[in-house]
Coordinates of C-alpha atoms in Angstrom, one line a residue:
M1 CA 79.7 13.3 94.6
W2 CA 82.1 16.1 93.7
T3 CA 85.0 14.6 95.6
P4 CA 85.4 11.4 93.4
R5 CA 85.0 13.6 90.2
Y6 CA 87.9 15.9 91.1
L7 CA 90.1 13.3 92.8
D8 CA 89.8 10.7 90.0
N9 CA 88.9 12.5 86.8
G10 CA 89.7 16.1 87.2
N11 CA 93.0 18.1 87.1
V12 CA 93.4 17.5 90.8
G13 CA 93.3 13.7 90.2
A14 CA 95.9 14.0 87.5
G15 CA 98.1 16.1 89.8
I16 CA 97.8 13.5 92.6
D17 CA 98.8 10.7 90.1
T18 CA 101.7 12.6 89.0
F19 CA 102.7 13.2 92.6
M20 CA 102.3 9.6 93.6
T21 CA 104.5 8.6 90.7
V22 CA 107.3 10.9 91.9
V23 CA 106.8 9.4 95.4
S24 CA 107.3 5.9 94.0
I25 CA 110.4 6.7 92.3
V26 CA 111.8 8.3 95.5
Y27 CA 110.9 5.3 97.5
A28 CA 112.6 2.9 95.1
G29 CA 115.6 5.2 95.1
T30 CA 115.8 5.1 98.9
Y31 CA 115.7 1.2 98.9
I32 CA 118.4 0.9 96.3
T33 CA 120.6 3.4 98.4
N34 CA 119.9 1.4 101.5
T35 CA 121.3 -1.8 100.0
Y36 CA 124.7 -0.1 99.7
I37 CA 124.8 1.2 103.3
P38 CA 126.5 -1.0 106.0
L39 CA 124.2 -2.8 108.5
N40 CA 122.8 -0.7 111.4
S41 CA 124.1 2.5 110.0
M42 CA 121.2 3.7 107.8
P43 CA 120.9 7.5 108.0
H44 CA 117.9 8.9 109.9
S45 CA 117.0 11.1 106.9
I46 CA 116.5 8.0 104.6
W47 CA 114.4 6.2 107.3
V48 CA 112.1 9.3 107.5
I49 CA 111.8 9.5 103.8
E50 CA 110.7 5.8 103.6
L51 CA 108.2 6.4 106.3
I52 CA 106.8 9.4 104.7
C53 CA 106.4 7.6 101.3
A54 CA 104.8 4.6 103.0
T55 CA 102.4 6.9 104.7
L56 CA 101.5 8.5 101.5
F57 CA 100.9 5.2 99.8
A58 CA 98.6 4.2 102.7
V59 CA 96.6 7.4 102.6
D60 CA 96.2 7.3 98.8
F61 CA 95.0 3.7 98.9
A62 CA 92.7 4.3 101.9
T63 CA 91.1 7.4 100.4
R64 CA 91.0 6.9 96.6
G65 CA 91.3 3.1 96.6
I66 CA 88.7 2.2 99.4
Y67 CA 86.9 5.3 100.8
L68 CA 85.9 6.7 97.4
N69 CA 84.7 3.3 96.1
N70 CA 81.0 3.0 96.0
R71 CA 81.1 -0.7 97.2
R72 CA 84.2 -0.9 99.4
Q73 CA 83.8 -4.3 101.1
D74 CA 82.8 -6.0 97.9
F75 CA 85.7 -4.5 96.0
L76 CA 88.3 -5.6 98.6
L77 CA 87.0 -9.2 98.7
S78 CA 86.3 -9.6 95.0
V79 CA 88.2 -11.9 92.8
T80 CA 88.8 -9.1 90.3
A81 CA 90.6 -7.0 92.9
L82 CA 92.9 -9.9 93.9
V83 CA 93.6 -10.7 90.2
N84 CA 94.3 -7.1 89.4
A85 CA 96.6 -6.8 92.4
V86 CA 98.8 -9.6 90.9
V87 CA 98.4 -9.0 87.2
I88 CA 98.7 -5.2 86.9
L89 CA 102.1 -5.1 88.5
P90 CA 104.4 -3.5 86.0
L91 CA 107.3 -5.5 84.8
M92 CA 109.9 -3.2 86.1
C93 CA 108.5 -3.4 89.6
I94 CA 108.7 -7.1 89.5
L95 CA 112.3 -7.2 88.4
L96 CA 113.3 -4.7 91.0
G97 CA 111.5 -6.6 93.7
A98 CA 113.1 -9.8 92.6
A99 CA 116.5 -8.2 92.7
G100 CA 116.0 -7.3 96.3
V101 CA 114.8 -10.7 97.3
I102 CA 117.6 -12.5 95.5
Q103 CA 120.2 -10.2 97.2
V104 CA 118.7 -10.8 100.7
A105 CA 118.6 -14.6 100.1
E106 CA 122.2 -14.8 99.0
T107 CA 123.6 -12.6 101.9
M108 CA 121.5 -13.8 104.8
D109 CA 123.7 -16.9 105.7
G110 CA 126.5 -14.5 107.0
T111 CA 129.2 -15.8 104.7
L112 CA 129.4 -12.3 103.1
S113 CA 129.9 -9.2 105.2
V114 CA 127.8 -6.1 104.9
K115 CA 130.7 -4.1 103.7
N116 CA 131.8 -6.7 101.2
L117 CA 128.8 -8.1 99.3
G118 CA 131.0 -9.7 96.6
D119 CA 129.0 -10.4 93.5
W120 CA 125.7 -9.8 95.2
T121 CA 125.3 -6.1 95.0
F122 CA 121.9 -4.7 94.2
F123 CA 123.0 -4.0 90.6
N124 CA 124.3 -7.6 90.1
S125 CA 121.2 -8.9 91.8
F126 CA 119.0 -6.9 89.3
F127 CA 121.1 -8.2 86.5
N128 CA 120.7 -11.8 87.6
S129 CA 116.9 -11.4 87.9
V130 CA 116.7 -10.1 84.3
M131 CA 118.9 -12.9 83.1
T132 CA 116.7 -15.4 84.9
F133 CA 113.7 -14.0 83.2
V134 CA 115.4 -14.0 79.7
T135 CA 117.1 -17.4 79.7
I136 CA 114.8 -19.3 82.3
D137 CA 118.0 -21.2 83.2
K138 CA 119.0 -22.7 86.5
P139 CA 119.1 -20.3 89.5
P140 CA 122.2 -18.2 89.8
S141 CA 123.3 -20.0 93.0
D142 CA 122.7 -23.1 95.1
N143 CA 120.8 -21.2 97.9
A144 CA 117.5 -23.0 98.6
L145 CA 115.6 -19.7 99.1
S146 CA 116.9 -18.3 95.8
K147 CA 115.8 -21.5 93.9
I148 CA 112.3 -21.3 95.4
F149 CA 111.9 -17.6 94.7
V150 CA 113.3 -17.9 91.2
G151 CA 110.8 -20.7 90.5
V152 CA 107.9 -18.5 91.8
L153 CA 109.3 -15.5 89.7
V154 CA 109.3 -17.5 86.5
C155 CA 105.6 -18.6 87.1
V156 CA 104.7 -15.0 87.8
F157 CA 106.5 -14.0 84.6
I158 CA 104.5 -16.6 82.6
L159 CA 101.3 -15.1 83.9
V160 CA 102.1 -11.4 83.8
I161 CA 104.3 -10.9 80.7
P162 CA 101.8 -11.9 78.0
Y163 CA 99.2 -9.7 79.7
Q164 CA 101.5 -6.8 79.9
I165 CA 102.7 -7.2 76.2
S166 CA 99.0 -7.4 75.1
N167 CA 98.2 -4.1 77.0
V168 CA 101.3 -2.5 75.4
M169 CA 100.3 -3.6 71.9
D170 CA 96.7 -2.5 72.4
L171 CA 97.9 0.8 73.7
S172 CA 100.2 1.4 70.8
R173 CA 97.4 0.6 68.4
S174 CA 94.9 2.8 70.1
I175 CA 97.1 5.8 70.2
S176 CA 98.6 7.0 66.9
S177 CA 101.6 9.2 66.7
Y178 CA 99.6 11.4 64.3
E179 CA 97.0 12.0 67.0
Q180 CA 99.7 13.5 69.2
A181 CA 101.5 15.4 66.4
S182 CA 101.6 19.1 66.3
Y183 CA 103.0 21.9 64.2
R184 CA 104.9 24.8 65.7
P185 CA 105.3 27.7 63.3
T186 CA 108.5 29.7 63.1
R187 CA 109.2 33.2 62.1
N188 CA 111.2 32.2 59.0
S189 CA 108.6 29.9 57.5
R190 CA 105.0 30.2 56.3
H191 CA 102.5 27.3 56.4
V192 CA 99.1 26.5 55.0
V193 CA 96.6 24.0 56.4
L194 CA 94.8 21.3 54.2
C195 CA 91.7 19.7 55.6
G196 CA 88.2 18.6 54.4
D197 CA 87.3 15.5 52.4
L198 CA 90.8 14.1 51.8
T199 CA 92.0 11.0 50.0
A200 CA 95.5 9.8 49.3
S201 CA 95.3 10.9 45.7
R202 CA 93.9 14.3 46.5
I203 CA 96.6 15.0 49.1
G204 CA 99.3 13.8 46.8
H205 CA 98.0 16.1 44.0
F206 CA 97.9 19.0 46.5
F207 CA 101.5 18.5 47.4
R208 CA 102.7 18.4 43.8
E209 CA 100.6 21.5 42.9
I210 CA 101.6 23.7 45.8
F211 CA 105.3 22.7 45.6
H212 CA 105.4 23.1 41.8
N213 CA 108.5 25.0 40.6
D214 CA 106.4 27.5 38.8
H215 CA 105.1 28.8 42.1
D216 CA 108.6 29.4 43.6
F217 CA 107.1 28.6 47.0
V218 CA 109.5 25.9 48.3
G219 CA 109.7 27.7 51.7
V220 CA 106.1 26.9 52.6
H221 CA 105.1 24.2 55.1
V222 CA 101.9 22.2 54.6
V223 CA 100.0 20.9 57.6
V224 CA 97.5 18.1 56.7
L225 CA 94.6 18.0 59.2
S226 CA 92.7 14.8 58.6
E227 CA 90.2 12.8 60.6
D228 CA 91.5 9.6 59.4
P229 CA 95.0 8.2 59.7
P230 CA 97.2 8.1 56.5
V231 CA 96.9 5.0 54.3
T232 CA 100.0 3.0 53.3
S233 CA 100.5 4.8 50.0
L234 CA 100.4 8.2 51.8
K235 CA 102.7 7.1 54.5
A236 CA 105.3 6.3 51.7
L237 CA 104.7 9.7 50.2
L238 CA 105.3 11.4 53.6
L239 CA 108.5 9.5 54.0
D240 CA 109.8 11.1 50.8
P241 CA 112.9 13.3 51.8
F242 CA 111.4 16.3 50.1
F243 CA 107.9 16.1 51.7
A244 CA 109.4 14.9 55.1
K245 CA 110.9 18.4 55.6
R246 CA 107.9 20.4 54.5
V247 CA 104.8 18.4 55.4
W248 CA 103.2 17.6 58.8
F249 CA 100.3 15.1 59.0
I250 CA 98.1 15.7 62.1
Q251 CA 95.0 13.4 62.8
G252 CA 92.2 15.5 64.0
S253 CA 89.3 17.7 63.0
L254 CA 89.1 21.4 62.2
L255 CA 85.9 21.5 64.3
E256 CA 87.9 20.6 67.4
V257 CA 89.6 23.6 68.9
D258 CA 92.5 21.5 70.3
D259 CA 93.1 20.0 67.0
A260 CA 93.0 23.4 65.3
K261 CA 95.6 24.6 67.7
R262 CA 97.9 21.6 67.1
A263 CA 97.7 22.5 63.4
A264 CA 98.4 26.2 64.1
C265 CA 95.3 27.3 62.1
D266 CA 95.3 30.7 63.8
S267 CA 98.7 31.7 62.3
A268 CA 98.3 29.9 58.9
D269 CA 98.6 31.9 55.6
A270 CA 95.7 29.9 54.2
I271 CA 93.4 27.1 55.1
F272 CA 92.4 24.8 52.1
I273 CA 89.1 23.0 52.8
L274 CA 88.5 20.4 50.1
T275 CA 84.8 19.6 49.9
S276 CA 83.2 16.3 48.8
R277 CA 82.5 16.3 45.1
V278 CA 79.5 14.0 45.4
D279 CA 76.3 14.2 47.4
V280 CA 74.7 10.8 47.6
E281 CA 71.9 12.0 49.8
G282 CA 70.7 14.4 47.2
E283 CA 70.5 17.2 49.8
G284 CA 72.7 19.9 48.4
A285 CA 73.0 23.0 50.5
N286 CA 73.6 25.4 47.5
E287 CA 71.6 28.4 47.3
K288 CA 68.9 28.6 44.7
I289 CA 69.9 30.9 41.9
A290 CA 67.5 33.6 41.0
K291 CA 65.1 32.9 38.1
R292 CA 65.2 35.1 35.1
N293 CA 62.4 36.2 32.8
T294 CA 61.7 33.6 30.0
P295 CA 59.5 33.8 26.9
A296 CA 55.8 33.2 27.2
K297 CA 56.1 29.3 27.1
K298 CA 54.7 27.1 29.7
L299 CA 57.5 25.6 31.7
P300 CA 57.1 22.2 33.6
T301 CA 56.6 22.7 37.3
T302 CA 57.8 19.2 38.3
A303 CA 60.3 16.8 36.9
E304 CA 57.5 14.3 36.0
E305 CA 56.0 16.9 33.6
A306 CA 59.4 17.2 31.8
V307 CA 59.8 13.4 31.1
V308 CA 59.5 12.4 27.4
D309 CA 59.2 8.9 26.1
D310 CA 61.1 9.6 22.8
V311 CA 63.0 12.8 21.9
G312 CA 62.4 12.1 18.3
N313 CA 58.8 13.2 18.8
L314 CA 59.9 16.6 19.9
N315 CA 61.3 17.5 16.4
F316 CA 64.2 19.5 17.6
I317 CA 65.4 22.2 15.1
V318 CA 69.0 21.8 16.3
D319 CA 70.9 18.8 17.6
H320 CA 70.5 18.4 21.3
I321 CA 72.8 17.8 24.2
V322 CA 72.5 14.5 26.2
V323 CA 73.5 14.5 29.8
C324 CA 73.9 11.0 31.3
V325 CA 73.5 10.6 35.1
T326 CA 75.2 7.3 35.9
T327 CA 74.2 6.8 39.5
E328 CA 71.0 4.9 40.4
L329 CA 70.8 5.9 44.1
A330 CA 70.6 9.7 43.8
F331 CA 70.2 12.4 41.2
A332 CA 73.2 14.7 40.4
T333 CA 73.1 18.0 42.1
D334 CA 74.1 21.5 40.9
L335 CA 73.1 20.9 37.2
E336 CA 72.1 24.6 37.1
H337 CA 75.8 25.4 36.9
L338 CA 76.1 23.0 33.9
I339 CA 73.0 24.2 32.1
G340 CA 73.4 27.9 32.9
P341 CA 76.3 28.7 30.4
L342 CA 74.3 26.9 27.7
R343 CA 71.6 29.5 28.2
A344 CA 73.7 32.5 28.1
R345 CA 72.0 35.5 26.4
S346 CA 75.0 36.0 24.0
L347 CA 74.1 32.7 22.2
K348 CA 72.1 33.0 19.1
Q349 CA 70.0 29.9 19.9
Y350 CA 69.9 27.5 22.6
R351 CA 70.5 23.7 22.2
P352 CA 67.9 21.4 24.0
V353 CA 69.2 19.5 26.9
V354 CA 68.1 15.9 27.4
I355 CA 68.9 14.3 30.8
M356 CA 69.1 10.6 30.7
T357 CA 68.7 9.2 34.2
A358 CA 67.4 6.2 36.1
K359 CA 65.9 8.3 38.8
L360 CA 64.1 11.7 38.6
P361 CA 65.4 14.5 40.8
D362 CA 63.6 15.7 43.9
D363 CA 61.5 18.7 43.7
D364 CA 64.1 21.0 45.5
I365 CA 66.8 19.8 43.1
Y366 CA 64.6 20.3 40.0
E367 CA 63.6 23.7 41.1
S368 CA 67.1 25.0 40.8
F369 CA 67.1 24.5 37.0
S370 CA 63.4 24.2 36.2
H371 CA 63.4 27.8 34.8
F372 CA 65.7 26.9 31.9
L373 CA 64.0 26.2 28.6
D374 CA 64.1 23.0 26.7
V375 CA 65.3 20.7 29.4
H376 CA 63.8 17.2 29.2
F377 CA 64.2 13.9 31.0
V378 CA 64.4 10.4 29.6
V379 CA 64.0 7.8 32.4
G380 CA 65.7 4.4 31.8
D381 CA 68.7 2.3 32.1
P382 CA 71.6 4.0 30.2
Y383 CA 73.2 0.6 29.4
R384 CA 70.2 -0.5 27.2
R385 CA 70.3 0.4 23.6
K386 CA 66.5 1.2 23.7
T387 CA 67.1 4.0 26.2
L388 CA 69.9 5.4 24.1
R389 CA 67.6 5.4 21.0
R390 CA 64.8 7.2 23.0
A391 CA 67.3 9.8 24.2
G392 CA 68.5 10.4 20.6
V393 CA 72.1 9.8 21.4
S394 CA 73.0 9.0 17.8
D395 CA 71.9 12.4 16.8
A396 CA 73.2 14.3 19.7
F397 CA 75.6 17.3 19.3
R398 CA 77.4 16.2 22.5
V399 CA 77.0 13.5 25.1
L400 CA 78.1 14.3 28.6
I401 CA 78.7 11.5 31.1
L402 CA 78.6 12.7 34.6
G403 CA 80.8 11.2 37.3
T404 CA 79.4 8.5 39.6
S405 CA 78.3 9.8 43.0
C406 CA 79.8 7.5 45.5
L407 CA 81.4 7.8 48.8
I408 CA 85.2 7.0 49.0
S409 CA 86.0 4.8 52.0
D410 CA 89.4 3.5 51.0
N411 CA 92.1 3.4 48.3
N412 CA 90.4 0.6 46.4
S413 CA 87.1 2.4 46.1
E414 CA 88.9 5.5 45.0
L415 CA 90.4 3.6 42.1
L416 CA 87.0 2.1 41.2
Q417 CA 84.8 5.1 41.5
D418 CA 84.9 5.7 37.7
A419 CA 84.2 2.2 36.7
E420 CA 80.6 3.0 35.7
S421 CA 81.6 6.1 33.8
V422 CA 84.3 4.2 31.8
A423 CA 82.0 1.3 31.1
L424 CA 79.2 3.7 29.9
H425 CA 81.7 5.6 27.7
R426 CA 82.6 2.3 26.1
F427 CA 79.1 1.3 25.6
I428 CA 78.0 4.7 24.1
T429 CA 81.0 5.0 21.7
S430 CA 80.2 1.5 20.4
F431 CA 76.6 2.5 19.9
I432 CA 77.1 5.7 18.0
G433 CA 80.2 4.4 16.1
M434 CA 83.8 5.4 16.6
P435 CA 83.9 8.2 13.9
H436 CA 81.5 10.1 16.4
A437 CA 83.3 9.1 19.5
P438 CA 84.6 12.6 20.2
R439 CA 81.1 13.7 20.8
V440 CA 81.2 11.9 24.2
I441 CA 82.7 13.9 27.1
T442 CA 83.3 12.0 30.4
E443 CA 83.6 13.3 33.8
L444 CA 86.1 11.5 36.1
G445 CA 86.7 11.6 39.8
N446 CA 90.2 9.9 39.7
R447 CA 92.8 11.3 37.2
A448 CA 94.2 7.8 36.7
S449 CA 91.0 6.8 35.0
V450 CA 91.6 9.1 32.0
H451 CA 93.8 6.5 30.4
F452 CA 91.2 3.9 30.4
V453 CA 89.1 6.3 28.1
A454 CA 92.3 6.7 26.0
Q455 CA 92.8 3.0 25.8
N456 CA 89.2 2.6 24.7
L457 CA 89.8 4.9 21.6
L458 CA 93.4 3.8 21.0
G459 CA 92.7 1.1 18.5
N460 CA 90.3 3.1 16.4
G461 CA 92.7 5.7 14.8
W462 CA 91.8 8.6 17.0
F463 CA 95.1 8.7 18.9
Q464 CA 98.4 8.6 17.0
S465 CA 100.4 5.5 18.0
S466 CA 103.9 5.8 19.3
G467 CA 104.8 2.4 17.8
D468 CA 104.4 0.6 21.0
D469 CA 101.6 -2.1 21.2
N470 CA 100.8 -1.0 24.7
E471 CA 100.3 2.7 25.0
L472 CA 100.1 2.4 28.8
A473 CA 103.4 0.6 29.2
M474 CA 105.1 3.9 30.2
F475 CA 102.9 4.1 33.3
E476 CA 103.8 1.6 36.0
S477 CA 101.2 2.5 38.6
S478 CA 98.0 4.5 39.2
E479 CA 100.3 7.3 40.7
A480 CA 102.0 7.6 37.4
F481 CA 98.6 7.7 35.7
S482 CA 97.6 10.6 37.9
Q483 CA 100.8 12.5 37.4
N484 CA 100.5 12.2 33.6
F485 CA 97.0 13.2 33.5
F486 CA 97.6 16.4 31.5
L487 CA 99.8 14.5 29.0
S488 CA 96.9 12.1 28.1
P489 CA 95.4 12.8 24.7
A490 CA 92.0 12.1 26.1
F491 CA 92.3 15.1 28.3
A492 CA 94.3 17.4 25.9
S493 CA 91.5 16.9 23.3
G494 CA 88.8 17.8 25.8
L495 CA 87.1 14.3 25.9
T496 CA 87.6 14.0 29.6
Y497 CA 87.3 16.3 32.6
S498 CA 88.4 15.5 36.2
S499 CA 86.7 17.1 39.1
T500 CA 90.2 17.3 40.8
L501 CA 90.9 20.3 38.6
C502 CA 88.8 22.2 41.1
D503 CA 91.4 21.4 43.7
S504 CA 94.1 22.8 41.3
L505 CA 92.1 26.0 40.9
L506 CA 91.6 26.3 44.7
I507 CA 95.4 25.9 45.2
N508 CA 96.3 28.5 42.4
Q509 CA 93.7 30.9 44.0
F510 CA 96.2 31.1 46.8
F511 CA 98.8 32.5 44.4
N512 CA 96.5 34.5 42.2
G513 CA 93.4 36.0 43.8
R514 CA 91.7 36.8 40.4
I515 CA 91.3 33.2 39.3
K516 CA 88.0 32.7 41.3
A517 CA 86.6 35.9 39.8
I518 CA 87.5 35.0 36.2
L519 CA 86.2 31.4 36.5
G520 CA 83.1 32.7 38.1
E521 CA 82.5 35.0 35.2
F522 CA 82.8 32.1 32.8
M523 CA 80.4 29.9 34.7
F524 CA 77.8 32.4 35.8
A525 CA 77.8 34.9 32.9
S526 CA 74.2 33.9 32.1
Q527 CA 72.9 34.6 35.6
T528 CA 71.8 37.9 37.1
S529 CA 72.0 37.2 40.8
H530 CA 74.4 39.5 42.7
D531 CA 75.7 36.6 44.5
T532 CA 77.0 34.8 41.4
N533 CA 78.1 37.7 39.2
T534 CA 81.6 37.9 40.6
L535 CA 82.8 40.8 38.3
R536 CA 79.5 42.4 37.7
D537 CA 80.0 45.4 40.1
A538 CA 83.5 46.1 38.8
M539 CA 82.3 45.9 35.1
L540 CA 79.4 48.3 35.7
E541 CA 81.7 50.9 37.3
A542 CA 84.1 50.7 34.2
N543 CA 81.1 50.7 31.8
L544 CA 82.1 47.4 30.2
Q545 CA 80.0 44.7 28.7
R546 CA 80.1 41.2 29.9
S547 CA 81.8 38.6 27.8
S548 CA 81.3 34.9 27.1
L549 CA 83.7 32.3 25.9
F550 CA 83.1 30.8 22.4
A551 CA 84.8 28.2 20.3
V552 CA 84.2 29.2 16.7
E553 CA 85.6 28.2 13.2
V554 CA 88.3 30.2 11.5
P555 CA 87.1 32.6 8.9
L556 CA 88.4 32.0 5.4
D557 CA 90.1 35.4 5.5
F558 CA 92.3 34.2 8.3
V559 CA 93.4 30.9 7.0
G560 CA 97.2 30.8 6.5
R561 CA 97.6 34.0 8.6
S562 CA 99.7 34.2 11.7
F563 CA 98.2 34.1 15.2
E564 CA 99.5 37.6 15.8
Y565 CA 97.6 39.0 12.8
V566 CA 94.3 37.4 13.8
F567 CA 94.7 38.5 17.4
H568 CA 95.2 42.2 16.6
Y569 CA 92.6 42.3 13.8
L570 CA 89.8 40.8 15.9
L571 CA 90.6 42.9 18.9
S572 CA 90.8 46.2 16.9
S573 CA 87.8 45.7 14.7
D574 CA 85.3 43.6 16.6
D575 CA 86.4 43.9 20.2
I576 CA 87.0 40.2 20.2
L577 CA 89.9 38.7 22.3
V578 CA 91.5 35.5 21.1
I579 CA 92.9 33.5 24.0
G580 CA 93.7 30.2 22.3
L581 CA 93.3 27.6 19.6
Y582 CA 91.8 24.2 19.3
R583 CA 93.9 22.4 16.8
C584 CA 91.7 19.7 15.1
H585 CA 93.3 16.3 14.2
P586 CA 93.8 16.1 10.4
Y587 CA 92.5 12.6 10.5
M588 CA 89.0 13.7 11.1
H589 CA 88.8 16.2 8.2
P590 CA 86.6 14.7 5.5
S591 CA 89.1 15.7 2.7
S592 CA 89.2 12.0 1.6
E593 CA 85.6 12.3 0.7
K594 CA 86.0 15.6 -1.2
P595 CA 88.0 16.3 -4.3
E596 CA 89.4 19.5 -2.9
Y597 CA 90.3 20.8 0.5
K598 CA 87.9 22.9 2.4
A599 CA 88.1 24.7 5.7
R600 CA 85.7 23.7 8.4
V601 CA 83.8 27.0 8.1
E602 CA 82.9 26.2 4.5
F603 CA 80.9 23.1 5.4
P604 CA 77.4 23.3 6.8
E605 CA 77.4 22.6 10.5
N606 CA 75.7 19.2 10.3
E607 CA 78.3 18.1 7.8
R608 CA 81.4 19.0 9.7
S609 CA 83.5 16.4 11.3
V610 CA 83.6 16.0 15.0
P611 CA 86.3 18.3 16.2
Y612 CA 89.1 16.4 17.8
G613 CA 92.7 17.6 18.6
Y614 CA 94.2 19.5 21.5
V615 CA 93.9 22.9 23.1
Y616 CA 96.7 25.3 22.4
V617 CA 96.8 28.0 25.0
N618 CA 99.0 31.2 24.6
P619 CA 100.0 30.3 20.9
Q620 CA 103.2 31.8 19.6
P621 CA 102.7 35.0 17.5
F622 CA 104.2 33.4 14.4
E623 CA 101.9 30.3 14.7
E624 CA 100.0 29.8 11.4
I625 CA 96.2 29.4 11.5
T626 CA 94.8 26.6 9.4
G627 CA 91.2 25.9 8.3
D628 CA 90.9 23.0 10.7
D629 CA 91.4 25.2 13.8
L630 CA 88.9 26.6 16.2
L631 CA 89.4 29.9 17.8
Y632 CA 88.7 30.4 21.6
V633 CA 87.4 33.9 21.8
L634 CA 85.9 36.2 24.5
S635 CA 83.1 38.3 23.2
D636 CA 79.9 40.0 24.4
K637 CA 78.0 38.1 21.7
Q638 CA 78.4 35.1 19.4
P639 CA 80.7 36.2 16.5
C640 CA 78.8 37.0 13.3
W641 CA 80.6 34.5 11.2
A642 CA 79.7 31.6 13.4
N643 CA 76.9 29.6 12.0
S644 CA 73.6 29.8 13.6
P645 CA 72.0 26.5 14.6
E646 CA 69.2 27.4 12.3
E647 CA 71.4 27.2 9.2

């Protein structure tokens, strides 16, 4: 059984096929040469070559065609073999054979000498056979044999050509140019590989981020290694002159060695693996964080024990935070990373967390955040007002809408993946009233969806109008929506978050290796596991205390001062580092209800207006601080002037 395997499917068989192809070309060349040689003067060498070629054809057909066939006789006598013998003849072979027959038919009557074939050389005969097929006109002469053969030739063309064209089309569709593409690195260029869970929007965002002018990295090449072929919008992007010179798209998998070699992964400066942002199966592979010691309070051991019918019966001392899980198929994973910073030791008091969901988490998912205090569940449909009342949405400090967990199969589903989040945002804002709309923070999967949130709040006085009735008129497509994500007031004010920001952080990690450590310190400051404390060892060696990020009101002593003064004063006196401002919208200040202006810090916390404005990072030293601003500070504990939730 090893003989057919090696002669048909192995490297030996491929070598034999290549050799027989060369023999066929040589045999056709000898025939064409023979037509230009006078009669009875064919060189002996050409005769020997033709004999050798014919012998090789016979040996190949007798061995691989007949002997190695499991059912030789049935194969030779079958209708399939006879049909294949006629149908699978390549078009070029038919044309060349027809040229030879027409030449013989036109010169066999003896009117033309062998040395003077006139218009019936082999080249002219081949041309006439092609023209007969193209025009299907009358035969090129009045010779009876030519007429008969041309008629048979046309009938054969009618049967063979459609089949051959169909095979060619099927072959072109089955083999993509991206499956054969490869990247060859050069000494003068650097390249990175992009793979993982890729969509057209994520790939486009990656291109704009890595080729950004701030990175001064124009000389880099990007190799996209995707298991799926590019969609129409991505093909158009790849045809852009700028990207066409710097981007290679290869269809394949990183798990396949050959595909990885085609992408030159072994010599890449970096390999970016974008992971899926959702887990519809609810089987996250994240490691469980270590549980810390908690006060002597009985904690629920299962999610069912943490379910409450109405949060109003719990009599919370401080306003709680509501987390809305929009999916009905599976529970959101990795909630421990969301609740963890809300339970940092540097906080004076923790706010309760109420998770509003239609489906309780599995035991393994709940175990990851079951050790946190004051985490409760309200089970119900979030689109019912009764469920919102039971969850205390009207009295909540913040309402967080998590993104929908859905798989992205094409461009359309990618654009619609945030439909539930946008609809729920509109429903909740109408329920709590537009004056409290900035309490609702929405997670989005597609950046273009941020403008639907902005449009929802546009007509209610939150966003300053530019004078155009249609605020979205400046954006002509979802691509423009995505590119203007950072310019949207819904994002600048902190009302929306897109999970694509993780892609941006991943890309910038390539240029600045400290980003991951700094971000990890913000996210995991409340945890004590050695796996999650990214800066813990370095800080212990330097005898430094760990810091947390706080947003606090501006003290009265700093109102009207410059940012430079506030920065140096807090750093020198309290070891507090101010890294930015949150400039609140004057429209939300309750000055119209008060006879005199007061700063935010002068109001009790429950009477302060919902902060809305924009984040101001790296302010100018001369920037004046107002009483409506919030300070973003890094401190080892919550600043003393920040009101405790008990007050």
